[in-house]
Coordinates of C-alpha atoms in Angstrom, one line a residue:
Chain A
M727 CA 0.0 0.0 0.0
K728 CA 1.0 3.6 -0.5
G729 CA -0.9 6.9 -0.2
D730 CA -1.4 10.2 1.6
I731 CA -1.5 10.2 5.3
L732 CA -3.9 12.2 7.6
V733 CA -3.2 12.8 11.3
L734 CA -6.0 13.9 13.6
A735 CA -4.7 16.6 16.0
E736 CA -5.9 16.7 19.6
H737 CA -6.1 19.8 21.7
R738 CA -7.5 21.0 25.0
N739 CA -7.4 24.2 27.0
A740 CA -5.8 25.9 23.9
V741 CA -2.8 23.6 23.8
L742 CA -2.1 20.8 21.3
D743 CA -1.8 17.5 23.0
N744 CA 1.5 15.6 22.8
I745 CA -0.2 12.7 20.9
T746 CA -0.4 15.1 17.9
W747 CA 3.4 15.4 17.7
E748 CA 3.8 11.6 18.2
L749 CA 1.4 10.9 15.4
I750 CA 3.0 13.5 13.1
G751 CA 6.5 11.9 13.7
K752 CA 5.2 8.4 12.8
G753 CA 3.2 9.8 9.8
R754 CA 6.3 11.7 8.5
S755 CA 8.5 8.7 8.4
L756 CA 5.9 6.6 6.5
A757 CA 5.1 9.5 4.1
D758 CA 8.8 9.9 3.4
E759 CA 9.1 6.1 2.7
W760 CA 6.2 6.2 0.4
G761 CA 6.9 9.6 -1.2
T762 CA 3.4 10.8 -0.3
R763 CA 1.9 13.8 1.5
L764 CA 1.3 14.1 5.3
A765 CA -1.6 16.3 6.3
V766 CA -2.9 17.2 9.7
L767 CA -6.6 17.7 10.5
V768 CA -7.4 20.1 13.3
V769 CA -11.0 20.7 14.4
G770 CA -12.3 23.5 16.6
S771 CA -13.7 27.0 16.9
E772 CA -10.5 29.1 17.3
L773 CA -7.6 27.5 15.4
D774 CA -5.3 30.3 14.4
A775 CA -2.5 29.5 16.9
F776 CA -2.7 25.8 16.2
I777 CA -2.5 26.4 12.5
E778 CA 0.7 28.5 13.0
S779 CA 2.4 25.8 15.0
L780 CA 1.3 22.9 12.8
K781 CA 2.5 24.7 9.7
T782 CA 6.1 24.2 10.8
S783 CA 5.7 20.8 12.5
G784 CA 7.0 18.8 9.5
V785 CA 3.6 18.2 7.8
D786 CA 3.0 19.0 4.1
L787 CA -0.5 20.3 4.6
V788 CA -2.7 21.7 7.4
L789 CA -6.4 21.0 7.1
P790 CA -8.3 23.2 9.6
V791 CA -12.0 22.6 10.2
Q792 CA -13.1 25.8 12.0
H793 CA -16.7 26.5 13.0
A794 CA -18.5 28.2 15.9
L795 CA -20.4 25.0 16.5
L796 CA -17.1 23.3 17.4
K797 CA -16.4 25.4 20.5
D798 CA -17.0 22.4 22.8
Y799 CA -16.3 18.8 21.8
N800 CA -19.2 17.2 20.1
S801 CA -18.6 13.7 18.9
E802 CA -21.3 13.9 16.1
L803 CA -19.7 17.0 14.6
Y804 CA -16.2 15.6 14.9
T805 CA -17.3 12.3 13.2
T806 CA -18.8 14.4 10.4
A807 CA -15.7 16.5 10.1
I808 CA -13.3 13.5 9.9
Y809 CA -15.6 11.7 7.5
Q810 CA -16.0 14.6 5.1
V811 CA -12.3 15.4 5.2
C812 CA -11.4 11.8 4.3
K813 CA -13.9 12.0 1.4
Q814 CA -12.2 15.1 0.1
F815 CA -8.5 14.4 0.8
S816 CA -8.7 10.7 0.2
P817 CA -5.9 9.5 2.5
A818 CA -4.8 5.9 2.4
L819 CA -4.0 6.0 6.2
V820 CA -5.5 8.0 9.1
L821 CA -3.6 8.2 12.4
M822 CA -5.3 9.1 15.6
G823 CA -4.6 8.6 19.4
Y824 CA -6.0 5.7 21.4
T825 CA -7.5 8.4 23.5
Y826 CA -11.0 9.4 24.5
L827 CA -11.3 11.2 21.2
G828 CA -10.0 8.3 19.1
M829 CA -12.1 5.7 21.0
E830 CA -15.3 7.7 20.6
I831 CA -15.1 8.9 17.0
G832 CA -12.6 6.5 15.3
P833 CA -15.0 3.5 15.1
A834 CA -17.9 5.7 13.9
A835 CA -15.7 7.3 11.2
A836 CA -14.5 3.9 10.1
V837 CA -18.0 2.4 9.8
R838 CA -19.2 5.5 7.9
L839 CA -16.3 5.3 5.5
G840 CA -16.8 1.6 5.1
S841 CA -13.1 1.2 5.9
T842 CA -10.9 -0.8 8.3
M843 CA -9.9 0.3 11.8
V844 CA -7.4 -1.2 14.1
S845 CA -7.2 0.4 17.5
N846 CA -4.9 0.4 20.5
C847 CA -1.7 0.0 18.5
N848 CA 1.9 0.3 19.9
E849 CA 3.7 -0.1 16.6
L850 CA 3.0 0.6 13.0
G851 CA 5.1 -0.3 10.0
V852 CA 5.2 -1.6 6.5
E853 CA 6.2 -5.1 5.5
G854 CA 6.4 -5.7 1.7
N855 CA 3.2 -4.1 0.4
D856 CA 1.3 -4.5 3.7
L857 CA 0.6 -2.3 6.7
I858 CA 1.4 -4.1 9.9
V859 CA 0.5 -3.1 13.5
V860 CA 1.4 -4.5 16.9
R861 CA -1.2 -4.2 19.6
S862 CA -2.0 -5.4 23.1
V863 CA -4.5 -8.2 24.0
F864 CA -5.5 -9.9 27.2
G865 CA -4.9 -7.0 29.5
G866 CA -1.6 -6.2 27.9
T867 CA 0.1 -9.4 29.0
L868 CA 0.4 -10.5 25.3
Q869 CA 0.7 -8.7 22.0
I870 CA -0.5 -9.6 18.5
K871 CA 0.9 -8.6 15.1
V872 CA -1.9 -7.8 12.7
R873 CA -1.9 -7.3 8.9
L874 CA -4.5 -5.0 7.4
V875 CA -6.3 -6.5 4.4
G876 CA -9.6 -4.8 4.3
A877 CA -10.9 -1.6 2.7
Q878 CA -8.9 1.7 2.9
P879 CA -8.4 4.2 4.3
Y880 CA -6.9 2.4 7.2
L881 CA -7.7 4.1 10.5
I882 CA -5.1 3.3 13.1
S883 CA -5.3 4.5 16.7
I884 CA -2.0 4.6 18.6
V885 CA -1.4 4.5 22.3
K886 CA -0.3 7.8 23.7
G887 CA 3.4 8.0 24.7
V888 CA 4.8 4.9 22.9
Q889 CA 6.0 6.8 19.8
P890 CA 8.9 9.1 20.1
R891 CA 8.3 12.8 19.9
D892 CA 11.1 13.9 17.5
N893 CA 11.6 17.5 16.4
L894 CA 11.1 17.2 12.7
A895 CA 12.6 19.5 10.0
A896 CA 10.2 22.3 9.5
K897 CA 8.4 22.7 6.2
D898 CA 6.3 25.6 5.2
A899 CA 3.1 23.6 5.0
A900 CA 0.2 24.8 2.9
V901 CA -3.1 25.5 4.7
E902 CA -6.2 24.4 3.0
T903 CA -9.6 25.1 4.4
L904 CA -12.2 22.4 3.5
A905 CA -15.9 23.1 3.4
I906 CA -17.8 20.8 5.8
D907 CA -21.6 20.5 5.8
F908 CA -22.5 20.0 9.5
D909 CA -26.3 19.8 8.9
E910 CA -26.8 21.1 12.4
K911 CA -30.6 20.8 12.3
R912 CA -30.1 17.0 12.3
L913 CA -28.0 16.9 15.4
R914 CA -29.2 14.3 17.9
S915 CA -27.1 15.3 20.9
R916 CA -26.7 18.5 22.9
I917 CA -24.0 19.5 25.3
L918 CA -25.6 20.6 28.6
E919 CA -22.7 21.1 30.9
I920 CA -18.9 20.5 31.3
L921 CA -17.7 19.4 34.7
T922 CA -14.3 19.5 36.3
I923 CA -13.3 17.0 39.0
D924 CA -13.4 18.5 42.5
T925 CA -9.9 17.8 43.8
G926 CA -10.5 19.1 47.3
G927 CA -7.1 20.8 47.3
V928 CA -5.1 17.6 46.4
D929 CA -2.8 18.1 43.5
I930 CA -0.9 15.0 42.7
T931 CA 0.6 16.6 39.5
K932 CA 3.0 18.8 41.6
A933 CA 4.4 16.0 43.9
K934 CA 8.0 14.9 43.5
V935 CA 7.3 11.5 44.8
L936 CA 4.1 9.5 44.3
A937 CA 3.3 6.3 46.2
S938 CA 0.5 4.8 44.1
A939 CA -1.9 2.2 45.1
G940 CA -3.5 -0.4 42.7
R941 CA -6.2 -3.0 43.2
G942 CA -3.4 -5.4 44.2
I943 CA -3.0 -3.8 47.6
G944 CA -6.1 -5.9 48.6
G945 CA -8.3 -3.4 50.3
P946 CA -8.9 0.1 51.7
D947 CA -7.4 -0.9 55.0
K948 CA -4.0 -0.9 53.3
I949 CA -4.3 2.8 52.3
P950 CA -2.7 4.0 55.6
L951 CA 0.4 1.9 54.8
L952 CA 0.7 3.6 51.4
R953 CA 0.1 7.0 53.1
E954 CA 2.9 6.2 55.5
L955 CA 5.3 5.5 52.6
A956 CA 4.3 8.7 50.8
D957 CA 4.8 10.7 54.0
A958 CA 8.2 9.1 54.7
L959 CA 9.3 10.2 51.2
E960 CA 7.6 13.6 51.5
G961 CA 5.4 12.7 48.6
E962 CA 1.8 12.3 47.9
L963 CA -0.6 9.4 47.6
A964 CA -1.8 8.4 44.2
C965 CA -3.9 5.5 42.8
S966 CA -5.1 3.6 39.8
R967 CA -8.7 3.7 38.5
P968 CA -10.1 0.6 40.3
V969 CA -8.9 2.0 43.6
A970 CA -10.8 5.3 43.0
D971 CA -13.8 3.4 41.5
M972 CA -14.1 1.3 44.6
G973 CA -13.9 4.4 46.8
W974 CA -10.7 3.5 48.5
L975 CA -9.3 6.9 47.6
P976 CA -11.0 10.0 46.2
I977 CA -10.7 10.6 42.4
A978 CA -8.3 13.5 43.1
H979 CA -5.6 10.9 43.7
Q980 CA -6.3 9.0 40.5
V981 CA -3.6 8.6 37.8
G982 CA -4.8 7.8 34.3
I983 CA -6.0 9.4 31.1
S984 CA -9.5 9.9 32.6
A985 CA -8.1 11.8 35.6
S986 CA -4.5 13.2 36.1
T987 CA -1.3 12.8 34.1
V988 CA 1.7 12.9 36.3
T989 CA 5.5 13.2 35.9
P990 CA 7.0 13.0 39.4
D991 CA 10.7 12.3 40.0
V992 CA 9.8 9.0 41.6
Y993 CA 6.7 6.9 41.0
I994 CA 6.2 3.8 43.1
A995 CA 3.5 1.6 41.7
C996 CA 2.2 -0.7 44.4
G997 CA -0.1 -3.5 43.2
I998 CA -0.8 -1.8 39.9
S999 CA -0.9 -4.2 37.0
G1000 CA -0.5 -1.4 34.4
A1001 CA -3.5 -0.9 32.2
S1002 CA -2.6 1.2 29.2
Q1003 CA -4.8 4.1 30.4
H1004 CA -2.8 4.2 33.6
I1005 CA 0.7 3.8 31.9
A1006 CA -0.1 6.5 29.4
A1007 CA -0.5 8.9 32.3
M1008 CA 2.7 8.1 34.3
R1009 CA 5.3 6.7 31.9
D1010 CA 7.1 10.0 31.7
S1011 CA 7.9 9.9 35.4
G1012 CA 11.6 10.3 36.3
R1013 CA 12.1 6.9 37.9
I1014 CA 9.5 4.2 38.1
I1015 CA 9.5 1.5 40.7
A1016 CA 7.0 -1.3 40.5
I1017 CA 6.0 -3.7 43.2
N1018 CA 3.7 -6.5 42.2
K1019 CA 3.3 -10.2 42.9
D1020 CA 2.7 -11.0 39.2
P1021 CA 6.0 -11.0 37.3
N1022 CA 4.0 -10.7 34.0
A1023 CA 2.2 -7.5 35.0
P1024 CA 2.6 -4.9 32.2
I1025 CA 3.8 -2.3 34.7
F1026 CA 7.2 -4.0 34.7
R1027 CA 7.6 -3.1 31.1
V1028 CA 7.6 0.7 31.8
A1029 CA 9.3 0.5 35.3
N1030 CA 13.0 1.1 35.8
Y1031 CA 13.2 -1.2 38.8
G1032 CA 10.8 -3.9 39.9
I1033 CA 10.2 -6.1 42.9
V1034 CA 8.2 -9.2 42.4
G1035 CA 6.8 -9.9 45.8
D1036 CA 4.3 -9.4 48.6
L1037 CA 3.5 -5.7 49.2
L1038 CA 2.8 -6.3 52.8
E1039 CA 6.4 -7.3 53.3
V1040 CA 8.1 -5.0 50.9
I1041 CA 6.3 -1.7 51.8
P1042 CA 7.0 -1.8 55.6
A1043 CA 10.6 -2.6 54.8
L1044 CA 10.6 0.4 52.4
I1045 CA 9.1 2.7 55.0
K1046 CA 11.7 1.6 57.5
Q1047 CA 14.5 2.4 55.0
A1048 CA 12.9 5.7 54.1
K1049 CA 12.7 6.8 57.7
A1050 CA 16.3 5.7 58.4
Chain B
M97 CA -37.5 2.6 28.5
N98 CA -36.6 -0.8 26.9
I99 CA -32.9 -1.4 27.2
L100 CA -30.5 -3.9 25.4
V101 CA -27.2 -4.6 27.1
C102 CA -24.4 -6.1 25.1
T103 CA -21.9 -8.1 27.2
K104 CA -18.9 -10.2 26.5
A105 CA -17.4 -13.2 28.2
V106 CA -13.7 -12.9 28.7
P107 CA -11.0 -15.2 30.0
G108 CA -9.8 -14.6 33.5
F109 CA -6.3 -15.6 32.2
V110 CA -5.1 -17.5 29.2
N111 CA -2.7 -20.4 28.6
N112 CA -0.9 -21.6 25.5
P113 CA -2.1 -18.8 23.1
S114 CA -1.6 -19.4 19.4
V115 CA -2.7 -18.2 16.0
P116 CA -4.6 -20.8 14.0
E117 CA -3.9 -21.2 10.2
T118 CA -7.0 -19.3 9.4
H119 CA -5.3 -16.1 10.9
D120 CA -8.8 -14.8 11.9
R121 CA -8.8 -15.5 15.6
L122 CA -6.7 -16.6 18.6
D123 CA -6.7 -20.0 20.2
Y124 CA -6.0 -20.5 23.9
E125 CA -7.1 -22.3 27.0
A126 CA -9.1 -20.0 29.1
G127 CA -8.4 -20.2 32.9
S128 CA -11.9 -19.1 33.7
I129 CA -14.7 -17.3 32.0
V130 CA -16.1 -14.0 33.4
I131 CA -18.2 -11.2 32.3
N132 CA -16.1 -8.3 31.0
E133 CA -15.7 -5.7 33.8
S134 CA -17.2 -2.6 32.1
D135 CA -20.0 -4.8 30.7
D136 CA -20.9 -5.8 34.2
Y137 CA -21.3 -2.1 35.1
A138 CA -23.3 -1.6 31.9
L139 CA -25.7 -4.5 32.8
E140 CA -26.2 -3.1 36.3
A141 CA -26.9 0.4 35.0
G142 CA -29.3 -1.0 32.3
I143 CA -31.4 -3.1 34.6
K144 CA -31.7 -0.3 37.1
L145 CA -32.7 2.3 34.5
A146 CA -35.2 -0.1 32.9
K147 CA -36.9 -0.9 36.2
K148 CA -37.0 2.8 37.1
S149 CA -38.7 3.8 33.8
G150 CA -41.0 0.8 33.6
G151 CA -39.2 -1.0 30.8
K152 CA -37.6 -4.3 30.1
T153 CA -33.9 -5.3 29.8
V154 CA -32.5 -7.8 27.4
V155 CA -29.0 -9.0 27.8
L156 CA -27.1 -10.1 24.7
T157 CA -23.8 -11.7 23.9
C158 CA -21.9 -13.1 21.0
G159 CA -20.1 -16.3 21.6
P160 CA -20.2 -20.2 21.7
L161 CA -22.5 -22.1 24.1
S162 CA -19.7 -22.1 26.8
V163 CA -20.2 -18.3 27.4
Q164 CA -23.9 -18.7 28.2
K165 CA -23.2 -18.5 31.9
I166 CA -22.7 -14.8 31.8
L167 CA -26.2 -14.4 30.3
Q168 CA -27.6 -16.6 33.1
A169 CA -25.9 -14.3 35.6
G170 CA -27.6 -11.4 33.8
L171 CA -31.0 -13.1 34.2
G172 CA -30.1 -13.7 37.9
K173 CA -29.6 -10.0 38.2
D174 CA -33.2 -9.4 36.9
A175 CA -32.7 -8.9 33.1
D176 CA -36.0 -9.9 31.5
A177 CA -34.6 -12.0 28.7
A178 CA -31.3 -13.1 27.2
L179 CA -30.1 -13.7 23.7
R180 CA -26.9 -15.3 22.4
I181 CA -25.5 -15.0 19.0
D182 CA -23.9 -18.3 18.2
A183 CA -20.6 -17.2 16.7
D184 CA -17.0 -17.0 17.9
L185 CA -15.7 -13.8 16.4
F186 CA -12.5 -11.9 17.0
E187 CA -12.6 -8.9 14.8
P188 CA -14.5 -6.0 16.5
V189 CA -16.3 -5.0 13.3
A190 CA -17.6 -8.5 12.7
T191 CA -18.9 -8.7 16.3
A192 CA -20.5 -5.3 15.9
R193 CA -22.2 -6.4 12.7
A194 CA -23.6 -9.5 14.4
L195 CA -24.9 -7.5 17.4
A196 CA -26.3 -4.8 15.2
A197 CA -28.2 -7.3 13.2
A198 CA -29.6 -8.9 16.4
I199 CA -30.5 -5.5 17.9
Q200 CA -32.4 -4.5 14.8
K201 CA -34.8 -7.3 15.5
Q202 CA -35.6 -6.0 19.0
E203 CA -37.8 -3.2 20.3
Y204 CA -35.6 -0.9 22.2
D205 CA -34.9 2.7 23.3
L206 CA -31.4 2.4 24.5
V207 CA -28.4 0.1 23.8
I208 CA -25.7 -0.1 26.5
T209 CA -22.3 -1.7 26.0
G210 CA -19.1 -1.6 28.1
V211 CA -16.2 0.6 27.0
E212 CA -13.6 -2.0 26.2
S213 CA -13.1 -5.8 26.5
S214 CA -10.1 -7.1 28.5
D215 CA -9.3 -9.7 25.8
V216 CA -9.3 -8.0 22.4
M217 CA -8.9 -4.5 24.0
A218 CA -10.2 -2.6 20.9
A219 CA -12.9 -0.3 22.4
Q220 CA -14.6 -0.5 18.9
V221 CA -17.7 -2.7 19.2
G222 CA -20.1 -0.3 20.9
I223 CA -19.5 2.8 18.8
S224 CA -19.5 0.7 15.6
I225 CA -22.9 -0.7 16.4
A226 CA -24.2 2.8 17.0
E227 CA -23.0 3.9 13.6
M228 CA -24.3 0.8 11.8
L229 CA -27.7 1.5 13.2
G230 CA -27.5 5.2 12.8
L231 CA -27.9 5.9 16.5
P232 CA -26.5 8.9 18.5
F233 CA -23.8 7.7 20.9
A234 CA -21.6 8.6 23.8
Y235 CA -18.4 6.9 25.1
A236 CA -17.1 6.4 28.6
V237 CA -20.5 7.2 30.2
T238 CA -20.7 7.1 34.0
E239 CA -24.3 8.2 34.6
I240 CA -27.5 7.7 32.6
E241 CA -30.9 9.1 33.5
P242 CA -34.2 10.0 31.7
G243 CA -33.9 13.4 29.9
E244 CA -36.0 16.4 30.7
R245 CA -37.5 16.2 27.2
K246 CA -39.5 13.3 25.9
K247 CA -37.6 10.6 24.2
T248 CA -34.2 11.7 25.4
I249 CA -31.6 10.6 28.0
R250 CA -29.2 12.7 30.0
I251 CA -25.8 11.2 30.3
T252 CA -22.5 12.1 31.9
K253 CA -19.4 11.0 30.1
E254 CA -15.7 11.3 30.8
L255 CA -13.7 13.5 28.5
G256 CA -10.4 12.6 30.2
Y257 CA -7.9 14.8 32.1
G258 CA -10.3 15.3 34.9
K259 CA -13.2 16.6 32.8
K260 CA -16.7 15.3 32.3
Q261 CA -19.4 16.4 29.9
V262 CA -23.2 16.2 30.4
E263 CA -25.2 15.6 27.2
E264 CA -28.7 15.0 26.1
L265 CA -29.1 12.3 23.5
N266 CA -32.2 11.6 21.4
L267 CA -33.6 8.1 21.8
P268 CA -33.0 5.5 20.5
A269 CA -29.3 5.9 21.4
L270 CA -26.3 3.8 22.3
V271 CA -23.9 4.5 25.2
C272 CA -20.6 2.7 26.1
F273 CA -20.6 2.5 29.9
Q274 CA -17.5 3.0 32.0
T275 CA -16.5 1.2 35.2
G276 CA -17.6 3.4 38.1
T277 CA -18.1 4.0 41.8
E278 CA -21.2 1.9 42.1
P279 CA -20.0 -1.7 42.2
P280 CA -22.0 -4.4 40.4
S281 CA -24.2 -6.5 42.7
F282 CA -23.8 -10.2 43.5
V283 CA -26.5 -12.6 42.6
P284 CA -27.8 -14.8 45.5
V285 CA -27.1 -18.5 44.9
R286 CA -30.8 -19.4 44.9
K287 CA -31.7 -16.8 42.4
M288 CA -28.8 -17.9 40.2
M289 CA -30.1 -21.5 40.3
L290 CA -33.5 -20.3 39.2
A291 CA -31.9 -18.2 36.4
Q292 CA -30.1 -21.2 35.1
R293 CA -33.4 -22.8 34.3
K294 CA -34.7 -19.9 32.2
P295 CA -34.5 -20.4 28.4
I296 CA -31.9 -18.5 26.5
K297 CA -32.6 -17.8 22.8
S298 CA -29.8 -18.2 20.4
L299 CA -29.4 -17.1 16.8
T300 CA -26.9 -18.0 14.1
L301 CA -25.1 -15.5 11.8
T302 CA -27.0 -17.1 9.0
E303 CA -30.4 -16.4 10.7
L304 CA -29.2 -12.8 11.3
D305 CA -27.9 -12.5 7.8
A306 CA -24.8 -11.1 9.3
G307 CA -22.0 -13.5 8.2
G308 CA -20.0 -14.0 5.1
Q309 CA -18.1 -10.7 5.1
P310 CA -14.4 -11.0 4.2
P311 CA -12.0 -10.3 7.1
S312 CA -10.3 -6.9 7.2
I313 CA -7.4 -8.0 9.3
E314 CA -5.2 -11.1 9.5
I315 CA -3.5 -12.0 12.8
V316 CA 0.1 -12.9 12.0
D317 CA 1.5 -13.7 15.4
I318 CA 1.0 -13.6 19.1
F319 CA 3.9 -13.2 21.6
S320 CA 4.9 -11.8 24.9
P321 CA 5.8 -8.1 24.7
K322 CA 9.5 -7.6 24.0
E323 CA 11.9 -7.7 26.9
A324 CA 13.5 -4.4 25.9
G325 CA 12.7 -1.7 28.5
M326 CA 11.9 -4.3 31.1
A327 CA 12.4 -3.3 34.7
E328 CA 15.6 -4.4 36.4
I329 CA 14.2 -6.9 38.9
I330 CA 15.6 -6.6 42.4
D331 CA 15.9 -10.0 44.1
G332 CA 16.5 -10.8 47.7
D333 CA 14.6 -10.7 51.0
P334 CA 12.3 -7.7 51.6
A335 CA 14.9 -5.8 53.6
T336 CA 17.6 -6.2 50.9
Q337 CA 15.1 -5.3 48.2
A338 CA 13.9 -2.2 50.1
S339 CA 17.5 -1.1 50.7
A340 CA 18.3 -1.4 47.0
V341 CA 15.2 0.4 45.9
M342 CA 15.7 3.2 48.4
Q343 CA 19.1 3.7 47.0
K344 CA 17.6 4.1 43.5
I345 CA 15.0 6.5 44.8
R346 CA 17.6 8.7 46.7
E347 CA 19.7 8.9 43.5
V348 CA 17.1 11.1 41.9
L349 CA 15.7 13.1 44.8

């Protein structure tokens, strides 16, 4: 296969998300190999600043879809935008993040285009004439290699943080505004309100050390032990999604793409298996220590140091050392 | 409100995984079969909402006879009926096509699925069904209630990064339900035994006219993730391990 490549940019709070640069980097190397164009699609209501930075990001073409209706994120309008841009630009390959955005509109766009989508990919490459991806299965304990054989364009969603974010040689990309018909009278969903999590003053994003609890700690009665470890290292208490879901800790402590992304100097993952949504939000930490009884837990693949063992023996020993 | 809940049986753990010569699926020995976690939350939310609004819940799955027990658990939790599509599919779009065909034969106001299965991990089936049936949709939903206007629901969904969005969707609609703070209930043993005697309807892909599409992917290989980047494992007794780890921590603080 060979053809033009389209990257779907992501932004929030007036900043382009890192996944955008990761996708552009991957797209650039494939487009260079194929001798084809790399375009980036950016959707929103005020795009001027994004267009300026995307123009020199290494892409050949910036395709802004700008409309007052797009002030807040509406999945119906986004799906329409990506569908119509694909129809007009005719890419062979569309790259997006395995993020809330990619999970919500990727499959809808693929079905509408009658094309093939493979999600949750860690690697993407070409073998012979085929597009090949590597993706996780079974909770991330195994991976599969998949060859795409269905209808194009191929829609691929890539896990955030697994592709390098290289600085690419700047090109003076062209900007082409495409006309999109949103048919707003036929909208079937309305945004009523946008809510922000009440953190109650806790800010785990500022901590230098995070002692983070996963389901593997066994129960809420073990939280004080983790708290003691955090305190001994002058750090803060964090947790994975199941721990917050089960009410063992408030959501303000939750690390994951649904809650907070953290980059402390030291991240100590205690009984956290390492779901991709968790790893994506802590993998850029300075030093990652994982303690887990399962040697196959995916967390050991991003950790710098690991202890395979019983938390209830290891953590008290750590607290003792930290206080020494 | 009549509600359809799509669920999936997933292995608790797998042994001896391999790719068969057909390259369209994975073979493995399943350690145990359980309902996928977010589907369990979806089922709970669906049954609750149907009861509250005076409607019925039908629980669906796609899989061989061996996965039927998750439907029985659904009946034990007070779903009114269960339906199994007798097909063992790997590709998300094929599963979505089968479920969409079955859903089309039902009377419903709302379809609820989980966000992602723990085995295939694609997060594609729910939204694909919605688009195949032309329904409005929302992903990573944590709350559903009847809307203020007739024939609508009000949902809260995660946007990520600590933000949520409240939306009103016209019915019929489809939502992908996220795991949440309200844990799924357990079924009393007696109720479970009664549920096991209830009939479960099954349909084949031929009956649904949903088979025969060419595959869009081929599975080439299955393997353990590469060792590169693996943590340096610290051995020894807990005191030795703790002392070594603390040294690594102090190096960067």
